[in-house]
Amino acid sequence: MKTRPLIISPSILASDFSKLGDEVIAADKGGADWIHIDVMDGHFVPNITFGAPVMQSIRKCTTKPFDVHLMISPADPYLAQFAAAGADLISVHAEAGPHLDRSLQAIKALGNKAGVAINPATPLSVIEHVIDRLDLILIMTVNPGFGGQTFIPAMLDKIRAAKALVGGRNIDIEVDGGVTAENAGAIYRAGANAMVAGSSIFKGNDYAANIKALRVAATSISA
Ligand code: DX5
Ligand code: ZN
């Protein structure tokens, strides 16, 4: 099976919002593959971040794909807004609405790539019957709502199971939450090829070094 390229997707949730545009530019120049956009509604998750207008305002700062993680319920009424504001890939939570298949069809109809995010307690089987609509599976390795939480090690088994479920399909497996240079190797070896990282990238003043450390840790063959 062909190895998929490693993708590092810095989460701007951990950036300095007072200079968001500059932070996006710094992540881009530092070697980000995608930019991860965490949208929270204070209802599906116990925190509020920002919506499509803020995302649109930083669209001009980078040409890198916007990897939009919608932690909102319902999601369907807002999909068109996020697509119009410059999303490239939109992930909805499997737990956020009753009609996941419909949400995925709507994302594709807007010309975006489609992803499903699943919370730590949600079984992988929720995506079994929609898998052929997916471009990405987003495995939450913390309970969504906040940056800076600790990676839940039991999720490594879920990553392995996702990899087996995906088989030869053209689907990225992304992890989100608590990703650091210490666990990136285990995550990559379990089968994830896309990594969201907030606090381990937006720290100090050398984001390029932080991104590189994740890349090296993920792909180094030592344990
Ligand atoms: C959590 C968000 C994550 C978060 C990751 O609900 O979906 O994307 O920003 O932050 P870190 O890398 O700090 O765990
Ligand atoms: Zn996220």
JSON list of C-alpha atoms and ligand atoms in Angstrom, two decimals:
[
{"chain": "A", "resi": 1, "resn": "MET", "atom": "CA", "xyz": [0.00, 0.00, 0.00]},
{"chain": "A", "resi": 2, "resn": "LYS", "atom": "CA", "xyz": [1.32, 3.45, -0.92]},
{"chain": "A", "resi": 3, "resn": "THR", "atom": "CA", "xyz": [2.39, 5.58, 2.05]},
{"chain": "A", "resi": 4, "resn": "ARG", "atom": "CA", "xyz": [0.44, 8.81, 2.26]},
{"chain": "A", "resi": 5, "resn": "PRO", "atom": "CA", "xyz": [2.40, 12.03, 2.72]},
{"chain": "A", "resi": 6, "resn": "LEU", "atom": "CA", "xyz": [2.70, 13.38, 6.25]},
{"chain": "A", "resi": 7, "resn": "ILE", "atom": "CA", "xyz": [0.60, 16.48, 6.76]},
{"chain": "A", "resi": 8, "resn": "ILE", "atom": "CA", "xyz": [1.12, 18.92, 9.62]},
{"chain": "A", "resi": 9, "resn": "SER", "atom": "CA", "xyz": [-1.93, 21.11, 10.27]},
{"chain": "A", "resi": 10, "resn": "PRO", "atom": "CA", "xyz": [-1.27, 23.80, 12.90]},
{"chain": "A", "resi": 11, "resn": "SER", "atom": "CA", "xyz": [-4.37, 24.72, 14.88]},
{"chain": "A", "resi": 12, "resn": "ILE", "atom": "CA", "xyz": [-4.75, 28.47, 15.11]},
{"chain": "A", "resi": 13, "resn": "LEU", "atom": "CA", "xyz": [-6.72, 27.97, 18.31]},
{"chain": "A", "resi": 14, "resn": "ALA", "atom": "CA", "xyz": [-3.37, 28.09, 20.11]},
{"chain": "A", "resi": 15, "resn": "SER", "atom": "CA", "xyz": [-2.16, 31.21, 18.29]},
{"chain": "A", "resi": 16, "resn": "ASP", "atom": "CA", "xyz": [-2.23, 34.81, 19.50]},
{"chain": "A", "resi": 17, "resn": "PHE", "atom": "CA", "xyz": [-5.63, 36.06, 18.30]},
{"chain": "A", "resi": 18, "resn": "SER", "atom": "CA", "xyz": [-4.52, 39.67, 18.65]},
{"chain": "A", "resi": 19, "resn": "LYS", "atom": "CA", "xyz": [-2.33, 39.12, 15.57]},
{"chain": "A", "resi": 20, "resn": "LEU", "atom": "CA", "xyz": [-4.08, 36.23, 13.91]},
{"chain": "A", "resi": 21, "resn": "GLY", "atom": "CA", "xyz": [-3.06, 37.09, 10.36]},
{"chain": "A", "resi": 22, "resn": "ASP", "atom": "CA", "xyz": [0.62, 37.25, 11.29]},
{"chain": "A", "resi": 23, "resn": "GLU", "atom": "CA", "xyz": [0.32, 33.94, 13.13]},
{"chain": "A", "resi": 24, "resn": "VAL", "atom": "CA", "xyz": [-1.14, 32.26, 10.05]},
{"chain": "A", "resi": 25, "resn": "ILE", "atom": "CA", "xyz": [1.65, 33.71, 7.90]},
{"chain": "A", "resi": 26, "resn": "ALA", "atom": "CA", "xyz": [4.25, 32.47, 10.38]},
{"chain": "A", "resi": 27, "resn": "ALA", "atom": "CA", "xyz": [2.75, 28.96, 10.40]},
{"chain": "A", "resi": 28, "resn": "ASP", "atom": "CA", "xyz": [2.68, 28.97, 6.61]},
{"chain": "A", "resi": 29, "resn": "LYS", "atom": "CA", "xyz": [6.30, 30.12, 6.33]},
{"chain": "A", "resi": 30, "resn": "GLY", "atom": "CA", "xyz": [7.24, 27.64, 9.06]},
{"chain": "A", "resi": 31, "resn": "GLY", "atom": "CA", "xyz": [6.22, 24.75, 6.85]},
{"chain": "A", "resi": 32, "resn": "ALA", "atom": "CA", "xyz": [2.56, 24.04, 7.66]},
{"chain": "A", "resi": 33, "resn": "ASP", "atom": "CA", "xyz": [0.87, 21.84, 5.08]},
{"chain": "A", "resi": 34, "resn": "TRP", "atom": "CA", "xyz": [-2.66, 22.85, 6.05]},
{"chain": "A", "resi": 35, "resn": "ILE", "atom": "CA", "xyz": [-4.10, 25.40, 8.48]},
{"chain": "A", "resi": 36, "resn": "HIS", "atom": "CA", "xyz": [-6.49, 23.87, 11.03]},
{"chain": "A", "resi": 37, "resn": "ILE", "atom": "CA", "xyz": [-9.50, 26.04, 11.88]},
{"chain": "A", "resi": 38, "resn": "ASP", "atom": "CA", "xyz": [-11.36, 25.09, 15.08]},
{"chain": "A", "resi": 39, "resn": "VAL", "atom": "CA", "xyz": [-14.93, 26.38, 15.09]},
{"chain": "A", "resi": 40, "resn": "MET", "atom": "CA", "xyz": [-16.75, 25.95, 18.42]},
{"chain": "A", "resi": 41, "resn": "ASP", "atom": "CA", "xyz": [-20.30, 26.97, 19.29]},
{"chain": "A", "resi": 42, "resn": "GLY", "atom": "CA", "xyz": [-20.58, 26.72, 23.08]},
{"chain": "A", "resi": 43, "resn": "HIS", "atom": "CA", "xyz": [-23.33, 24.13, 22.57]},
{"chain": "A", "resi": 44, "resn": "PHE", "atom": "CA", "xyz": [-21.81, 21.05, 20.94]},
{"chain": "A", "resi": 45, "resn": "VAL", "atom": "CA", "xyz": [-18.61, 21.77, 22.88]},
{"chain": "A", "resi": 46, "resn": "PRO", "atom": "CA", "xyz": [-18.20, 23.85, 26.04]},
{"chain": "A", "resi": 47, "resn": "ASN", "atom": "CA", "xyz": [-16.30, 26.69, 24.39]},
{"chain": "A", "resi": 48, "resn": "ILE", "atom": "CA", "xyz": [-16.79, 29.36, 21.71]},
{"chain": "A", "resi": 49, "resn": "THR", "atom": "CA", "xyz": [-14.14, 30.39, 19.19]},
{"chain": "A", "resi": 50, "resn": "PHE", "atom": "CA", "xyz": [-15.01, 32.15, 15.93]},
{"chain": "A", "resi": 51, "resn": "GLY", "atom": "CA", "xyz": [-17.03, 31.72, 12.77]},
{"chain": "A", "resi": 52, "resn": "ALA", "atom": "CA", "xyz": [-16.77, 32.08, 9.01]},
{"chain": "A", "resi": 53, "resn": "PRO", "atom": "CA", "xyz": [-16.11, 35.88, 8.91]},
{"chain": "A", "resi": 54, "resn": "VAL", "atom": "CA", "xyz": [-12.96, 35.53, 11.00]},
{"chain": "A", "resi": 55, "resn": "MET", "atom": "CA", "xyz": [-11.83, 32.65, 8.83]},
{"chain": "A", "resi": 56, "resn": "GLN", "atom": "CA", "xyz": [-12.49, 34.69, 5.71]},
{"chain": "A", "resi": 57, "resn": "SER", "atom": "CA", "xyz": [-10.36, 37.52, 7.08]},
{"chain": "A", "resi": 58, "resn": "ILE", "atom": "CA", "xyz": [-7.28, 35.27, 7.22]},
{"chain": "A", "resi": 59, "resn": "ARG", "atom": "CA", "xyz": [-7.90, 33.57, 3.88]},
{"chain": "A", "resi": 60, "resn": "LYS", "atom": "CA", "xyz": [-5.71, 36.21, 2.20]},
{"chain": "A", "resi": 61, "resn": "CYS", "atom": "CA", "xyz": [-2.77, 35.40, 4.50]},
{"chain": "A", "resi": 62, "resn": "THR", "atom": "CA", "xyz": [-1.97, 32.00, 2.98]},
{"chain": "A", "resi": 63, "resn": "THR", "atom": "CA", "xyz": [-2.65, 29.78, 0.01]},
{"chain": "A", "resi": 64, "resn": "LYS", "atom": "CA", "xyz": [-2.38, 26.62, 2.15]},
{"chain": "A", "resi": 65, "resn": "PRO", "atom": "CA", "xyz": [-5.57, 24.55, 2.41]},
{"chain": "A", "resi": 66, "resn": "PHE", "atom": "CA", "xyz": [-7.96, 25.45, 5.23]},
{"chain": "A", "resi": 67, "resn": "ASP", "atom": "CA", "xyz": [-8.76, 22.31, 7.22]},
{"chain": "A", "resi": 68, "resn": "VAL", "atom": "CA", "xyz": [-11.99, 23.34, 8.93]},
{"chain": "A", "resi": 69, "resn": "HIS", "atom": "CA", "xyz": [-13.07, 21.42, 12.03]},
{"chain": "A", "resi": 70, "resn": "LEU", "atom": "CA", "xyz": [-16.68, 22.25, 12.83]},
{"chain": "A", "resi": 71, "resn": "MET", "atom": "CA", "xyz": [-17.50, 21.57, 16.48]},
{"chain": "A", "resi": 72, "resn": "ILE", "atom": "CA", "xyz": [-21.00, 22.95, 16.02]},
{"chain": "A", "resi": 73, "resn": "SER", "atom": "CA", "xyz": [-24.49, 21.51, 16.11]},
{"chain": "A", "resi": 74, "resn": "PRO", "atom": "CA", "xyz": [-26.30, 21.76, 13.81]},
{"chain": "A", "resi": 75, "resn": "ALA", "atom": "CA", "xyz": [-23.58, 22.09, 11.17]},
{"chain": "A", "resi": 76, "resn": "ASP", "atom": "CA", "xyz": [-25.61, 21.89, 7.95]},
{"chain": "A", "resi": 77, "resn": "PRO", "atom": "CA", "xyz": [-26.99, 25.47, 8.01]},
{"chain": "A", "resi": 78, "resn": "TYR", "atom": "CA", "xyz": [-23.43, 26.88, 8.10]},
{"chain": "A", "resi": 79, "resn": "LEU", "atom": "CA", "xyz": [-21.64, 24.70, 5.54]},
{"chain": "A", "resi": 80, "resn": "ALA", "atom": "CA", "xyz": [-22.19, 27.08, 2.64]},
{"chain": "A", "resi": 81, "resn": "GLN", "atom": "CA", "xyz": [-20.83, 30.02, 4.67]},
{"chain": "A", "resi": 82, "resn": "PHE", "atom": "CA", "xyz": [-17.62, 28.17, 5.44]},
{"chain": "A", "resi": 83, "resn": "ALA", "atom": "CA", "xyz": [-17.20, 27.04, 1.84]},
{"chain": "A", "resi": 84, "resn": "ALA", "atom": "CA", "xyz": [-17.71, 30.63, 0.65]},
{"chain": "A", "resi": 85, "resn": "ALA", "atom": "CA", "xyz": [-15.23, 31.88, 3.25]},
{"chain": "A", "resi": 86, "resn": "GLY", "atom": "CA", "xyz": [-12.47, 29.73, 1.77]},
{"chain": "A", "resi": 87, "resn": "ALA", "atom": "CA", "xyz": [-12.63, 26.26, 3.31]},
{"chain": "A", "resi": 88, "resn": "ASP", "atom": "CA", "xyz": [-10.92, 23.47, 1.39]},
{"chain": "A", "resi": 89, "resn": "LEU", "atom": "CA", "xyz": [-11.81, 20.58, 3.65]},
{"chain": "A", "resi": 90, "resn": "ILE", "atom": "CA", "xyz": [-14.72, 20.60, 6.07]},
{"chain": "A", "resi": 91, "resn": "SER", "atom": "CA", "xyz": [-15.08, 18.05, 8.87]},
{"chain": "A", "resi": 92, "resn": "VAL", "atom": "CA", "xyz": [-18.33, 17.66, 10.75]},
{"chain": "A", "resi": 93, "resn": "HIS", "atom": "CA", "xyz": [-18.71, 15.63, 13.92]},
{"chain": "A", "resi": 94, "resn": "ALA", "atom": "CA", "xyz": [-20.52, 12.32, 13.64]},
{"chain": "A", "resi": 95, "resn": "GLU", "atom": "CA", "xyz": [-22.18, 13.15, 16.97]},
{"chain": "A", "resi": 96, "resn": "ALA", "atom": "CA", "xyz": [-23.38, 16.61, 15.90]},
{"chain": "A", "resi": 97, "resn": "GLY", "atom": "CA", "xyz": [-26.41, 15.74, 13.82]},
{"chain": "A", "resi": 98, "resn": "PRO", "atom": "CA", "xyz": [-28.83, 12.97, 12.89]},
{"chain": "A", "resi": 99, "resn": "HIS", "atom": "CA", "xyz": [-28.01, 12.84, 9.17]},
{"chain": "A", "resi": 100, "resn": "LEU", "atom": "CA", "xyz": [-24.29, 12.45, 8.68]},
{"chain": "A", "resi": 101, "resn": "ASP", "atom": "CA", "xyz": [-24.66, 11.14, 5.16]},
{"chain": "A", "resi": 102, "resn": "ARG", "atom": "CA", "xyz": [-26.63, 14.25, 4.18]},
{"chain": "A", "resi": 103, "resn": "SER", "atom": "CA", "xyz": [-24.00, 16.56, 5.72]},
{"chain": "A", "resi": 104, "resn": "LEU", "atom": "CA", "xyz": [-21.27, 14.83, 3.74]},
{"chain": "A", "resi": 105, "resn": "GLN", "atom": "CA", "xyz": [-23.22, 15.12, 0.50]},
{"chain": "A", "resi": 106, "resn": "ALA", "atom": "CA", "xyz": [-23.74, 18.83, 1.21]},
{"chain": "A", "resi": 107, "resn": "ILE", "atom": "CA", "xyz": [-20.01, 19.41, 1.79]},
{"chain": "A", "resi": 108, "resn": "LYS", "atom": "CA", "xyz": [-19.13, 17.67, -1.48]},
{"chain": "A", "resi": 109, "resn": "ALA", "atom": "CA", "xyz": [-21.81, 19.59, -3.37]},
{"chain": "A", "resi": 110, "resn": "LEU", "atom": "CA", "xyz": [-20.11, 22.81, -2.20]},
{"chain": "A", "resi": 111, "resn": "GLY", "atom": "CA", "xyz": [-16.88, 21.62, -3.82]},
{"chain": "A", "resi": 112, "resn": "ASN", "atom": "CA", "xyz": [-15.07, 20.90, -0.56]},
{"chain": "A", "resi": 113, "resn": "LYS", "atom": "CA", "xyz": [-13.34, 17.78, 0.62]},
{"chain": "A", "resi": 114, "resn": "ALA", "atom": "CA", "xyz": [-15.37, 16.03, 3.31]},
{"chain": "A", "resi": 115, "resn": "GLY", "atom": "CA", "xyz": [-14.26, 14.75, 6.68]},
{"chain": "A", "resi": 116, "resn": "VAL", "atom": "CA", "xyz": [-15.90, 13.19, 9.71]},
{"chain": "A", "resi": 117, "resn": "ALA", "atom": "CA", "xyz": [-14.60, 13.87, 13.21]},
{"chain": "A", "resi": 118, "resn": "ILE", "atom": "CA", "xyz": [-15.25, 11.33, 15.95]},
{"chain": "A", "resi": 119, "resn": "ASN", "atom": "CA", "xyz": [-14.99, 11.94, 19.67]},
{"chain": "A", "resi": 120, "resn": "PRO", "atom": "CA", "xyz": [-12.91, 9.62, 21.84]},
{"chain": "A", "resi": 121, "resn": "ALA", "atom": "CA", "xyz": [-15.94, 7.65, 23.10]},
{"chain": "A", "resi": 122, "resn": "THR", "atom": "CA", "xyz": [-17.56, 7.28, 19.66]},
{"chain": "A", "resi": 123, "resn": "PRO", "atom": "CA", "xyz": [-16.99, 3.96, 17.92]},
{"chain": "A", "resi": 124, "resn": "LEU", "atom": "CA", "xyz": [-15.37, 3.96, 14.52]},
{"chain": "A", "resi": 125, "resn": "SER", "atom": "CA", "xyz": [-18.36, 2.04, 13.18]},
{"chain": "A", "resi": 126, "resn": "VAL", "atom": "CA", "xyz": [-20.32, 5.32, 12.75]},
{"chain": "A", "resi": 127, "resn": "ILE", "atom": "CA", "xyz": [-18.39, 5.96, 9.55]},
{"chain": "A", "resi": 128, "resn": "GLU", "atom": "CA", "xyz": [-18.54, 2.44, 8.14]},
{"chain": "A", "resi": 129, "resn": "HIS", "atom": "CA", "xyz": [-21.47, 3.11, 5.82]},
{"chain": "A", "resi": 130, "resn": "VAL", "atom": "CA", "xyz": [-20.39, 6.57, 4.69]},
{"chain": "A", "resi": 131, "resn": "ILE", "atom": "CA", "xyz": [-16.74, 5.77, 4.14]},
{"chain": "A", "resi": 132, "resn": "ASP", "atom": "CA", "xyz": [-16.91, 6.09, 0.37]},
{"chain": "A", "resi": 133, "resn": "ARG", "atom": "CA", "xyz": [-17.97, 9.73, 0.74]},
{"chain": "A", "resi": 134, "resn": "LEU", "atom": "CA", "xyz": [-14.95, 10.59, 2.86]},
{"chain": "A", "resi": 135, "resn": "ASP", "atom": "CA", "xyz": [-11.68, 12.34, 2.09]},
{"chain": "A", "resi": 136, "resn": "LEU", "atom": "CA", "xyz": [-10.64, 12.40, 5.73]},
{"chain": "A", "resi": 137, "resn": "ILE", "atom": "CA", "xyz": [-11.31, 10.75, 9.10]},
{"chain": "A", "resi": 138, "resn": "LEU", "atom": "CA", "xyz": [-10.55, 13.06, 12.02]},
{"chain": "A", "resi": 139, "resn": "ILE", "atom": "CA", "xyz": [-9.87, 11.02, 15.14]},
{"chain": "A", "resi": 140, "resn": "MET", "atom": "CA", "xyz": [-10.18, 13.15, 18.26]},
{"chain": "A", "resi": 141, "resn": "THR", "atom": "CA", "xyz": [-7.47, 12.22, 20.70]},
{"chain": "A", "resi": 142, "resn": "VAL", "atom": "CA", "xyz": [-8.86, 14.57, 23.36]},
{"chain": "A", "resi": 143, "resn": "ASN", "atom": "CA", "xyz": [-12.45, 15.54, 24.15]},
{"chain": "A", "resi": 144, "resn": "PRO", "atom": "CA", "xyz": [-13.05, 18.54, 21.90]},
{"chain": "A", "resi": 145, "resn": "GLY", "atom": "CA", "xyz": [-13.45, 22.05, 23.26]},
{"chain": "A", "resi": 146, "resn": "PHE", "atom": "CA", "xyz": [-10.03, 23.16, 24.42]},
{"chain": "A", "resi": 147, "resn": "GLY", "atom": "CA", "xyz": [-6.43, 23.25, 23.32]},
{"chain": "A", "resi": 148, "resn": "GLY", "atom": "CA", "xyz": [-3.59, 22.09, 25.52]},
{"chain": "A", "resi": 149, "resn": "GLN", "atom": "CA", "xyz": [-5.14, 18.82, 26.72]},
{"chain": "A", "resi": 150, "resn": "THR", "atom": "CA", "xyz": [-3.36, 15.49, 27.10]},
{"chain": "A", "resi": 151, "resn": "PHE", "atom": "CA", "xyz": [-3.45, 12.89, 24.32]},
{"chain": "A", "resi": 152, "resn": "ILE", "atom": "CA", "xyz": [-5.59, 9.85, 25.23]},
{"chain": "A", "resi": 153, "resn": "PRO", "atom": "CA", "xyz": [-3.39, 6.79, 24.58]},
{"chain": "A", "resi": 154, "resn": "ALA", "atom": "CA", "xyz": [-6.35, 4.44, 24.01]},
{"chain": "A", "resi": 155, "resn": "MET", "atom": "CA", "xyz": [-6.91, 6.30, 20.73]},
{"chain": "A", "resi": 156, "resn": "LEU", "atom": "CA", "xyz": [-3.88, 4.59, 19.19]},
{"chain": "A", "resi": 157, "resn": "ASP", "atom": "CA", "xyz": [-6.00, 1.44, 18.81]},
{"chain": "A", "resi": 158, "resn": "LYS", "atom": "CA", "xyz": [-8.71, 3.48, 17.11]},
{"chain": "A", "resi": 159, "resn": "ILE", "atom": "CA", "xyz": [-6.16, 4.90, 14.66]},
{"chain": "A", "resi": 160, "resn": "ARG", "atom": "CA", "xyz": [-5.02, 1.36, 13.84]},
{"chain": "A", "resi": 161, "resn": "ALA", "atom": "CA", "xyz": [-8.62, 0.26, 13.33]},
{"chain": "A", "resi": 162, "resn": "ALA", "atom": "CA", "xyz": [-9.28, 3.29, 11.09]},
{"chain": "A", "resi": 163, "resn": "LYS", "atom": "CA", "xyz": [-6.25, 2.43, 9.00]},
{"chain": "A", "resi": 164, "resn": "ALA", "atom": "CA", "xyz": [-7.56, -1.10, 8.52]},
{"chain": "A", "resi": 165, "resn": "LEU", "atom": "CA", "xyz": [-11.05, 0.18, 7.67]},
{"chain": "A", "resi": 166, "resn": "VAL", "atom": "CA", "xyz": [-9.69, 2.63, 5.10]},
{"chain": "A", "resi": 167, "resn": "GLY", "atom": "CA", "xyz": [-7.66, -0.06, 3.33]},
{"chain": "A", "resi": 168, "resn": "GLY", "atom": "CA", "xyz": [-6.54, 1.20, -0.06]},
{"chain": "A", "resi": 169, "resn": "ARG", "atom": "CA", "xyz": [-9.03, 4.06, -0.24]},
{"chain": "A", "resi": 170, "resn": "ASN", "atom": "CA", "xyz": [-7.83, 7.62, -0.87]},
{"chain": "A", "resi": 171, "resn": "ILE", "atom": "CA", "xyz": [-8.62, 8.88, 2.65]},
{"chain": "A", "resi": 172, "resn": "ASP", "atom": "CA", "xyz": [-6.41, 10.79, 5.08]},
{"chain": "A", "resi": 173, "resn": "ILE", "atom": "CA", "xyz": [-6.43, 9.78, 8.74]},
{"chain": "A", "resi": 174, "resn": "GLU", "atom": "CA", "xyz": [-5.95, 12.86, 10.90]},
{"chain": "A", "resi": 175, "resn": "VAL", "atom": "CA", "xyz": [-5.50, 13.08, 14.67]},
{"chain": "A", "resi": 176, "resn": "ASP", "atom": "CA", "xyz": [-6.38, 16.10, 16.77]},
{"chain": "A", "resi": 177, "resn": "GLY", "atom": "CA", "xyz": [-5.53, 16.79, 20.40]},
{"chain": "A", "resi": 178, "resn": "GLY", "atom": "CA", "xyz": [-2.41, 16.61, 22.49]},
{"chain": "A", "resi": 179, "resn": "VAL", "atom": "CA", "xyz": [-0.06, 15.88, 19.59]},
{"chain": "A", "resi": 180, "resn": "THR", "atom": "CA", "xyz": [3.58, 16.52, 20.54]},
{"chain": "A", "resi": 181, "resn": "ALA", "atom": "CA", "xyz": [7.03, 15.49, 19.37]},
{"chain": "A", "resi": 182, "resn": "GLU", "atom": "CA", "xyz": [6.89, 12.84, 22.12]},
{"chain": "A", "resi": 183, "resn": "ASN", "atom": "CA", "xyz": [3.87, 10.98, 20.73]},
{"chain": "A", "resi": 184, "resn": "ALA", "atom": "CA", "xyz": [3.98, 11.86, 17.01]},
{"chain": "A", "resi": 185, "resn": "GLY", "atom": "CA", "xyz": [6.03, 8.75, 16.20]},
{"chain": "A", "resi": 186, "resn": "ALA", "atom": "CA", "xyz": [3.54, 6.38, 17.83]},
{"chain": "A", "resi": 187, "resn": "ILE", "atom": "CA", "xyz": [0.64, 8.19, 16.13]},
{"chain": "A", "resi": 188, "resn": "TYR", "atom": "CA", "xyz": [2.24, 7.96, 12.70]},
{"chain": "A", "resi": 189, "resn": "ARG", "atom": "CA", "xyz": [3.18, 4.32, 13.15]},
{"chain": "A", "resi": 190, "resn": "ALA", "atom": "CA", "xyz": [-0.40, 3.54, 14.19]},
{"chain": "A", "resi": 191, "resn": "GLY", "atom": "CA", "xyz": [-1.50, 4.77, 10.77]},
{"chain": "A", "resi": 192, "resn": "ALA", "atom": "CA", "xyz": [-2.35, 8.48, 10.97]},
{"chain": "A", "resi": 193, "resn": "ASN", "atom": "CA", "xyz": [-0.75, 10.63, 8.26]},
{"chain": "A", "resi": 194, "resn": "ALA", "atom": "CA", "xyz": [-2.21, 14.03, 9.18]},
{"chain": "A", "resi": 195, "resn": "MET", "atom": "CA", "xyz": [-1.55, 15.69, 12.51]},
{"chain": "A", "resi": 196, "resn": "VAL", "atom": "CA", "xyz": [-3.23, 18.69, 14.01]},
{"chain": "A", "resi": 197, "resn": "ALA", "atom": "CA", "xyz": [-1.13, 20.47, 16.60]},
{"chain": "A", "resi": 198, "resn": "GLY", "atom": "CA", "xyz": [-1.91, 23.66, 18.45]},
{"chain": "A", "resi": 199, "resn": "SER", "atom": "CA", "xyz": [0.08, 24.22, 21.60]},
{"chain": "A", "resi": 200, "resn": "SER", "atom": "CA", "xyz": [3.10, 22.24, 20.44]},
{"chain": "A", "resi": 201, "resn": "ILE", "atom": "CA", "xyz": [3.48, 24.53, 17.38]},
{"chain": "A", "resi": 202, "resn": "PHE", "atom": "CA", "xyz": [2.34, 27.96, 18.61]},
{"chain": "A", "resi": 203, "resn": "LYS", "atom": "CA", "xyz": [4.85, 28.16, 21.44]},
{"chain": "A", "resi": 204, "resn": "GLY", "atom": "CA", "xyz": [8.07, 30.14, 21.66]},
{"chain": "A", "resi": 205, "resn": "ASN", "atom": "CA", "xyz": [8.96, 32.09, 18.56]},
{"chain": "A", "resi": 206, "resn": "ASP", "atom": "CA", "xyz": [10.30, 29.48, 16.15]},
{"chain": "A", "resi": 207, "resn": "TYR", "atom": "CA", "xyz": [7.26, 27.78, 14.65]},
{"chain": "A", "resi": 208, "resn": "ALA", "atom": "CA", "xyz": [9.38, 26.33, 11.85]},
{"chain": "A", "resi": 209, "resn": "ALA", "atom": "CA", "xyz": [11.47, 24.45, 14.41]},
{"chain": "A", "resi": 210, "resn": "ASN", "atom": "CA", "xyz": [8.35, 23.23, 16.20]},
{"chain": "A", "resi": 211, "resn": "ILE", "atom": "CA", "xyz": [6.84, 21.96, 12.94]},
{"chain": "A", "resi": 212, "resn": "LYS", "atom": "CA", "xyz": [10.09, 20.32, 11.95]},
{"chain": "A", "resi": 213, "resn": "ALA", "atom": "CA", "xyz": [10.36, 18.61, 15.34]},
{"chain": "A", "resi": 214, "resn": "LEU", "atom": "CA", "xyz": [6.93, 17.05, 14.79]},
{"chain": "A", "resi": 215, "resn": "ARG", "atom": "CA", "xyz": [7.84, 15.96, 11.28]},
{"chain": "A", "resi": 216, "resn": "VAL", "atom": "CA", "xyz": [11.10, 14.38, 12.39]},
{"chain": "A", "resi": 217, "resn": "ALA", "atom": "CA", "xyz": [9.48, 12.71, 15.40]},
{"chain": "A", "resi": 218, "resn": "ALA", "atom": "CA", "xyz": [6.67, 11.31, 13.25]},
{"chain": "A", "resi": 219, "resn": "THR", "atom": "CA", "xyz": [8.82, 9.83, 10.57]},
{"chain": "A", "resi": 220, "resn": "SER", "atom": "CA", "xyz": [11.91, 8.77, 12.50]},
{"chain": "A", "resi": 221, "resn": "ILE", "atom": "CA", "xyz": [12.12, 4.99, 12.67]},
{"chain": "A", "resi": 222, "resn": "SER", "atom": "CA", "xyz": [13.21, 4.85, 16.31]},
{"chain": "A", "resi": 223, "resn": "ALA", "atom": "CA", "xyz": [10.51, 4.28, 18.92]},
{"chain": "B", "resi": 1, "resn": "DX5", "atom": "C1", "xyz": [-9.71, 20.69, 20.37]},
{"chain": "B", "resi": 1, "resn": "DX5", "atom": "C2", "xyz": [-9.36, 21.19, 18.99]},
{"chain": "B", "resi": 1, "resn": "DX5", "atom": "C3", "xyz": [-7.94, 21.02, 18.65]},
{"chain": "B", "resi": 1, "resn": "DX5", "atom": "C4", "xyz": [-6.98, 21.79, 19.50]},
{"chain": "B", "resi": 1, "resn": "DX5", "atom": "C5", "xyz": [-5.70, 21.05, 19.56]},
{"chain": "B", "resi": 1, "resn": "DX5", "atom": "O1", "xyz": [-11.08, 20.70, 20.53]},
{"chain": "B", "resi": 1, "resn": "DX5", "atom": "O2", "xyz": [-10.10, 20.53, 18.00]},
{"chain": "B", "resi": 1, "resn": "DX5", "atom": "O3", "xyz": [-7.68, 21.27, 17.27]},
{"chain": "B", "resi": 1, "resn": "DX5", "atom": "O4", "xyz": [-6.74, 23.08, 19.02]},
{"chain": "B", "resi": 1, "resn": "DX5", "atom": "O5", "xyz": [-4.87, 21.71, 20.45]},
{"chain": "B", "resi": 1, "resn": "DX5", "atom": "P1", "xyz": [-3.62, 21.03, 21.11]},
{"chain": "B", "resi": 1, "resn": "DX5", "atom": "O6", "xyz": [-2.69, 20.64, 20.01]},
{"chain": "B", "resi": 1, "resn": "DX5", "atom": "O7", "xyz": [-3.07, 22.09, 21.99]},
{"chain": "B", "resi": 1, "resn": "DX5", "atom": "O8", "xyz": [-4.13, 19.81, 21.87]},
{"chain": "B", "resi": 2, "resn": "ZN", "atom": "ZN", "xyz": [-9.51, 20.66, 15.81]}
]
